[in-house]
mmCIF file of C-alpha atoms in Angstrom:
data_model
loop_
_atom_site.group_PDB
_atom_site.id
_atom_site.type_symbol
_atom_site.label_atom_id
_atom_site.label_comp_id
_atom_site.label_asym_id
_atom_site.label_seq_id
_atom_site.Cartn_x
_atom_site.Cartn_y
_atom_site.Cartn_z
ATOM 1 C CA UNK A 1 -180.595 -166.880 117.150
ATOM 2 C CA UNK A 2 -183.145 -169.675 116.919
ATOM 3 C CA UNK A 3 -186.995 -169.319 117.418
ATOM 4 C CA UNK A 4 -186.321 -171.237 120.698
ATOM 5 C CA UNK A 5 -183.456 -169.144 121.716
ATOM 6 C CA UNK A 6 -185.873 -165.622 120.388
ATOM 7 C CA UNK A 7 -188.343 -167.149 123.208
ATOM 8 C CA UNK A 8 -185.830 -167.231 126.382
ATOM 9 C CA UNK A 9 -185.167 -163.169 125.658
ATOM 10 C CA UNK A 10 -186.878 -161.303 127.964
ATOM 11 C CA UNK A 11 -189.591 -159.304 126.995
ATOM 12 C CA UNK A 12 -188.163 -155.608 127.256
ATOM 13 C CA UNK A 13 -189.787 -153.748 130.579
ATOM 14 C CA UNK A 14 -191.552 -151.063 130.165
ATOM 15 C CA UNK A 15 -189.125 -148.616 132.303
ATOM 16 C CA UNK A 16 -186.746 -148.979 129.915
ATOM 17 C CA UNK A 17 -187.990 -146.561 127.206
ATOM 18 C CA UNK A 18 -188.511 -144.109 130.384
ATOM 19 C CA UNK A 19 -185.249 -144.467 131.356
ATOM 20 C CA UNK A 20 -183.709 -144.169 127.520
ATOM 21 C CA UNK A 21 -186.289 -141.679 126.564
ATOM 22 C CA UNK A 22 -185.683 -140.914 122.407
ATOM 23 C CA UNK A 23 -182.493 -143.179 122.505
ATOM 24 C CA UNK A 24 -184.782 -146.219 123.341
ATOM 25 C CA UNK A 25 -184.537 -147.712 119.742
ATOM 26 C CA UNK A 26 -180.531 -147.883 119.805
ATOM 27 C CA UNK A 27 -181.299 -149.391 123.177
ATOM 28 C CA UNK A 28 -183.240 -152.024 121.447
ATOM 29 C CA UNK A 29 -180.959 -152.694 118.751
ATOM 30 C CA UNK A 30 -177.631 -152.836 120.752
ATOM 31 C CA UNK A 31 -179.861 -155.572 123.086
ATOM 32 C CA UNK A 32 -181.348 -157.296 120.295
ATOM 33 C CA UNK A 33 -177.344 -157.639 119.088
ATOM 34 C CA UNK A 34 -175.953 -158.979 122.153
ATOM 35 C CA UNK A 35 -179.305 -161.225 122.430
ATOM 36 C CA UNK A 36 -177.944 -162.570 119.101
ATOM 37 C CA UNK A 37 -174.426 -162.972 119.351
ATOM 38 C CA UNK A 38 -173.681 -162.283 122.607
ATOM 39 C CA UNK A 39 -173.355 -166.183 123.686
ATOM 40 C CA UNK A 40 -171.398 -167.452 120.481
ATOM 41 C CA UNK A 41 -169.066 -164.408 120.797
ATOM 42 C CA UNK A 42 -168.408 -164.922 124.081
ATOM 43 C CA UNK A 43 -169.719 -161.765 125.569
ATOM 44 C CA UNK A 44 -172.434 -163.308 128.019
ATOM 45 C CA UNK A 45 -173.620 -166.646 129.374
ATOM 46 C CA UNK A 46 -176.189 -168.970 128.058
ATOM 47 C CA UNK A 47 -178.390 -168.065 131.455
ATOM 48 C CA UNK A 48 -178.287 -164.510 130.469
ATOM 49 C CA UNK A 49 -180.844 -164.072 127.904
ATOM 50 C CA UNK A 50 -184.248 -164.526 130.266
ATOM 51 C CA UNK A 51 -182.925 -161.407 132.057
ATOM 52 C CA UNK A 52 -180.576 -159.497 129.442
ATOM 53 C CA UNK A 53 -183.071 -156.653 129.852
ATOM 54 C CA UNK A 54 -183.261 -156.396 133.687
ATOM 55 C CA UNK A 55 -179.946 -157.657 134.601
ATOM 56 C CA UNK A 56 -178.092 -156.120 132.414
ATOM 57 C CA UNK A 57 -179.382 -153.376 130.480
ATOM 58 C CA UNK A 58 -180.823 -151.660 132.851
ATOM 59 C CA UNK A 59 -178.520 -152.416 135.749
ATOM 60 C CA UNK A 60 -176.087 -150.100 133.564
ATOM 61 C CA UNK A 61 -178.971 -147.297 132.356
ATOM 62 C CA UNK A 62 -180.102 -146.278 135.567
ATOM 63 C CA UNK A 63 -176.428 -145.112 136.891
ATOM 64 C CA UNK A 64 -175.961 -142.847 133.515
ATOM 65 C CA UNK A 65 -176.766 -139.533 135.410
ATOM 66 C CA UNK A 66 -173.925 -140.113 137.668
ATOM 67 C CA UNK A 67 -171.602 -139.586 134.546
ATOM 68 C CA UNK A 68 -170.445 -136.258 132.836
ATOM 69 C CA UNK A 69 -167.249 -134.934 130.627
ATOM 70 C CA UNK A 70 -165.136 -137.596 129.823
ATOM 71 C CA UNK A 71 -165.574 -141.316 131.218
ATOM 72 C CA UNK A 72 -163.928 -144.281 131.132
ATOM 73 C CA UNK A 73 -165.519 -147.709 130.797
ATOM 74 C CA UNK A 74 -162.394 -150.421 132.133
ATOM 75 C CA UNK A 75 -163.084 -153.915 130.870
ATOM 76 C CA UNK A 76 -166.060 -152.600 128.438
ATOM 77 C CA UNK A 77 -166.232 -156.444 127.384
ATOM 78 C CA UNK A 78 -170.063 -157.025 125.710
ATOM 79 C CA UNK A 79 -170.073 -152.417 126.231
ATOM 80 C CA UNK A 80 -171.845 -153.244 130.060
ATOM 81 C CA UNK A 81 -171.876 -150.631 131.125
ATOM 82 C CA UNK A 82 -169.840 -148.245 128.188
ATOM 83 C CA UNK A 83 -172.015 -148.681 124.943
ATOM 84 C CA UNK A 84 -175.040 -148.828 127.075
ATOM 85 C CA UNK A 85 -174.441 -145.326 129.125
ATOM 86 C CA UNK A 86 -173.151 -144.059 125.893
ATOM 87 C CA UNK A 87 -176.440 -143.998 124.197
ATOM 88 C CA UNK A 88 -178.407 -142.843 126.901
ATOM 89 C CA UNK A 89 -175.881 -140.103 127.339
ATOM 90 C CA UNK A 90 -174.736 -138.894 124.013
ATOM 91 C CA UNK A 91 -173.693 -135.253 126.088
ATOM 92 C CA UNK A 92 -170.703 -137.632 127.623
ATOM 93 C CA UNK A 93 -167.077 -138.639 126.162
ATOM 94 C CA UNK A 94 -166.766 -142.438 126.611
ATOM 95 C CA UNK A 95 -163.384 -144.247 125.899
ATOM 96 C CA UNK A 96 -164.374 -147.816 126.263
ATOM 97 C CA UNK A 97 -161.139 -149.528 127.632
ATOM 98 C CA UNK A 98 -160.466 -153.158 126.625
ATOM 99 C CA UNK A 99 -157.436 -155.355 125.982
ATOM 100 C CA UNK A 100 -159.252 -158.097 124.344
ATOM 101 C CA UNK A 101 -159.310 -158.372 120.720
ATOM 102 C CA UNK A 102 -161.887 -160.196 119.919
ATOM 103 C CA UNK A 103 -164.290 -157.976 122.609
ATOM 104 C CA UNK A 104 -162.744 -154.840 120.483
ATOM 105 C CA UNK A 105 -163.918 -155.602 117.191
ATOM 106 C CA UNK A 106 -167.372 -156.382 119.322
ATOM 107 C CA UNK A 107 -167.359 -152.916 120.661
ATOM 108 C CA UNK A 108 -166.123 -151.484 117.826
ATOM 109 C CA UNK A 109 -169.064 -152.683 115.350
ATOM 110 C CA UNK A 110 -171.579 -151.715 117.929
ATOM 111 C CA UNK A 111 -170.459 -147.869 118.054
ATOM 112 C CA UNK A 112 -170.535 -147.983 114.111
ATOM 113 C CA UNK A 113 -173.623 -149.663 113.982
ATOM 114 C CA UNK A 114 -175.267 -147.181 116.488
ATOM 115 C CA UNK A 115 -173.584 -144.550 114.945
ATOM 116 C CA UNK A 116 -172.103 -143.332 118.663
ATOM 117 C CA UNK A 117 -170.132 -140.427 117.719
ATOM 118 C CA UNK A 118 -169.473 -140.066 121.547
ATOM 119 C CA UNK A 119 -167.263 -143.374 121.931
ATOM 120 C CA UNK A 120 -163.958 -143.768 121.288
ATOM 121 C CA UNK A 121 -162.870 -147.768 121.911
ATOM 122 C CA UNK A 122 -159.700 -148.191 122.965
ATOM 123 C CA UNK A 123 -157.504 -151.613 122.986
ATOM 124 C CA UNK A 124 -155.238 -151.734 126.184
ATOM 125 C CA UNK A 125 -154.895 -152.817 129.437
ATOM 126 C CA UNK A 126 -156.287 -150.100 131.861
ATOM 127 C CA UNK A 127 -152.796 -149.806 133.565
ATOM 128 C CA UNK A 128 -150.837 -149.189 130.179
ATOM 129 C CA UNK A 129 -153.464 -146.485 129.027
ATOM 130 C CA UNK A 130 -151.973 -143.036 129.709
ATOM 131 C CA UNK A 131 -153.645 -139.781 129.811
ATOM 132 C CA UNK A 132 -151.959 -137.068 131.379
ATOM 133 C CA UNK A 133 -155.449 -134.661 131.515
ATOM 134 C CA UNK A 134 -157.061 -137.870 132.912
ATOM 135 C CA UNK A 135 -160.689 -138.360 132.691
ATOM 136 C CA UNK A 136 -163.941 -136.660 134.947
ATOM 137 C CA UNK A 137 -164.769 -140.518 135.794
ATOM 138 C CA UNK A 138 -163.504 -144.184 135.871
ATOM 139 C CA UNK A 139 -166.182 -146.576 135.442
ATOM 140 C CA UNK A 140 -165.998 -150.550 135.422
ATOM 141 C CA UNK A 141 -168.638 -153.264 135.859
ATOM 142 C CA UNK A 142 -168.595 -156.819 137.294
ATOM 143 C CA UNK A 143 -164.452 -156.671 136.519
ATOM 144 C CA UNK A 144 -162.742 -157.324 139.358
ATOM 145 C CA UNK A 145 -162.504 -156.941 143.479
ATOM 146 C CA UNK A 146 -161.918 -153.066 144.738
ATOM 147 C CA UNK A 147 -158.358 -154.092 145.909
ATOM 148 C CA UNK A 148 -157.273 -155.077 142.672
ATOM 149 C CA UNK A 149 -159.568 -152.773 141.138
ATOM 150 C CA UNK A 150 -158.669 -149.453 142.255
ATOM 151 C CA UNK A 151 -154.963 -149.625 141.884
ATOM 152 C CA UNK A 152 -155.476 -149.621 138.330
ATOM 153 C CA UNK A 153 -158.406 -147.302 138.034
ATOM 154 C CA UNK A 154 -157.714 -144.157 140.046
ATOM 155 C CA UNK A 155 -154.270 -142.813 138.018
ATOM 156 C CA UNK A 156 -156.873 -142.744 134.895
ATOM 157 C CA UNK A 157 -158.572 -139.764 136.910
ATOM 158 C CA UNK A 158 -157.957 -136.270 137.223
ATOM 159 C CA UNK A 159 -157.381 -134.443 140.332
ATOM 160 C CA UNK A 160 -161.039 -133.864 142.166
ATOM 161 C CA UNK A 161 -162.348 -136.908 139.722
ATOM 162 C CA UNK A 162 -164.007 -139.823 140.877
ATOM 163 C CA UNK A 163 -164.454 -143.196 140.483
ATOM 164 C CA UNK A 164 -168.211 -145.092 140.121
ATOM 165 C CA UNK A 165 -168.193 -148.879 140.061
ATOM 166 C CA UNK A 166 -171.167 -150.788 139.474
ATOM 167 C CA UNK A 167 -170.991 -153.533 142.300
ATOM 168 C CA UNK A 168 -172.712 -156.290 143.595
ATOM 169 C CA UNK A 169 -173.970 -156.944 147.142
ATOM 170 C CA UNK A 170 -170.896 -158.039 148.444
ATOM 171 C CA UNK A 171 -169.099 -154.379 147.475
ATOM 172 C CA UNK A 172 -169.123 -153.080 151.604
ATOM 173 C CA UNK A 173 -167.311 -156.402 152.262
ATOM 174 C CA UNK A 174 -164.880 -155.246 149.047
ATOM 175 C CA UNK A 175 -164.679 -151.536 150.465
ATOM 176 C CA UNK A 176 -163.574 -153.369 154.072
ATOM 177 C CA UNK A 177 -161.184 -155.020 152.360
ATOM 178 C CA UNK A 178 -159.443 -152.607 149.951
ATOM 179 C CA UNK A 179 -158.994 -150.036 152.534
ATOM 180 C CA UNK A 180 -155.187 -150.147 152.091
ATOM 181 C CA UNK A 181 -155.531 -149.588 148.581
ATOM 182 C CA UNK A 182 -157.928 -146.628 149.541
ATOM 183 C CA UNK A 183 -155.121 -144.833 151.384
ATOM 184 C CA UNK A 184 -152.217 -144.982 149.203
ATOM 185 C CA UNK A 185 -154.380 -143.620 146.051
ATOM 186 C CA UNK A 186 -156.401 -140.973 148.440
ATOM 187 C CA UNK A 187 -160.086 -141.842 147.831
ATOM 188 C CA UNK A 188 -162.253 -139.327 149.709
ATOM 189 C CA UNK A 189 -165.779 -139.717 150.297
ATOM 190 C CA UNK A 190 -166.318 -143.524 149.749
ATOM 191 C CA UNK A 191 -169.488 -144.253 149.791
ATOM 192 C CA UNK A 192 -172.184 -147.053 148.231
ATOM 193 C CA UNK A 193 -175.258 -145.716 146.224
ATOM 194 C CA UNK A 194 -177.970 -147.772 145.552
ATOM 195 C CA UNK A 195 -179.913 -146.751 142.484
ATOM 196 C CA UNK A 196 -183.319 -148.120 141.019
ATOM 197 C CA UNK A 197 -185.542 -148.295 144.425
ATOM 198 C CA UNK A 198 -188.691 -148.551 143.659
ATOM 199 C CA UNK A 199 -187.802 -148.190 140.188
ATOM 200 C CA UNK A 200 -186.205 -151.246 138.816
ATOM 201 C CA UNK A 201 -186.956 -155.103 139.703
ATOM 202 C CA UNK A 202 -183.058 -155.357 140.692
ATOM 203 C CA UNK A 203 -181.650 -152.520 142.192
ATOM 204 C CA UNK A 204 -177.690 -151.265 141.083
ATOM 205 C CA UNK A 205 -175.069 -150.552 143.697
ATOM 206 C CA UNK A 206 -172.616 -147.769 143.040
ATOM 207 C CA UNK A 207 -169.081 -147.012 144.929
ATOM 208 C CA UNK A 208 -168.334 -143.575 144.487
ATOM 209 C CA UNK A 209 -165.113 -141.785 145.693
ATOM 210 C CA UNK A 210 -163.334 -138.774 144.785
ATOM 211 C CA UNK A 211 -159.662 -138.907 143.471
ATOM 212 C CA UNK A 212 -157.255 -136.648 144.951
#
């Protein structure tokens, strides 16, 4: 990363080491990595640096006490949101899901370089992974719509487990529009969250529904 490049990177808020508490300085290093690699690797856009911090890393902190037992991350990609929930929630069992080599290795040096003992990264497609315990929760971020989405998401969860999708502000249009896809894999208590009021510059929206 150039000098110029170092001054687009926004300046870390201060809500973030509230947020991260004692895991704020793997925060800073996994965002000062995708800061510097991020664009050449792929992982995020050149516009992304001026709001990396608000935009990103903390769009995908403030949802990490929704999580508990094991999770799954689909389409972990640049590890929004898996390697960033991961660290603020070392207590949780994260499989980051991603059928992308190139992402892998990615996601892969980041949990060594953090030393993550709470992340296991796994290269597949999220409708070829099989686990026949299936996990607490099914996470994904910014991966696709919920029609498309869910089909692929809810056989990854056990019975009583839920899904939570970070979303944009579009996602009640999504929910209106995957309601068939609701049905045939029994999602109970849909419903949008909005997290970060008051808290955070950009506020994240979470669909939550239970698996049955």
């Amino acid at each position: 990363m150039t000098q110029a490049d170092a001054a687009e990177v926004e300046v870390e808020p201060a809500i973030a080491g509230e947020l991260f508490g004692d895991r704020i300085d793997l925060a800073r290093q996994f965002t000062d990595s995708l800061a510097r690699e991020g664009e050449e690797r792929g992982l995020i856009g050149p516009l992304e640096l001026p709001r990396l911090w608000t935009r990103h890393i903390l769009n995908s902190v403030i949802a990490a006490p929704l999580f508990h037992g094991s999770v799954a991350d689909i389409g972990s990609g640049a590890g929004l949101p898996g390697v960033v929930l991961a660290i603020a929630r070392p207590d949780v069992q994260w499989t980051l899901i991603e059928p992308m080599e190139r992402r892998v290795t990615w996601l892969n040096e980041q949990v060594a370089g953090l030393g993550l003992s709470n992340v296991e990264v796994l290269r597949a497609r999220a409708e070829d992974v099989r686990r026949p315990e299936g996990f607490d929760v099914v996470t994904a971020r910014a991966v696709s719509a919920l029609r498309t989405l869910i089909p692929i998401t809810a056989p990854l969860v056990r019975d009583g487990g839920e899904l939570a999708f970070l979303k944009g502000l579009n996602v009640s249009n999504e929910i209106d529009a995957a309601q068939k896809a609701i049905k045939k894999h029994r999602l109970s208590n849909v419903r949008v969250e909005v997290l970060g009021e008051g808290v955070l510059a950009e506020t994240t929206r979470v669909l939550r529904a239970t698996v049955r």
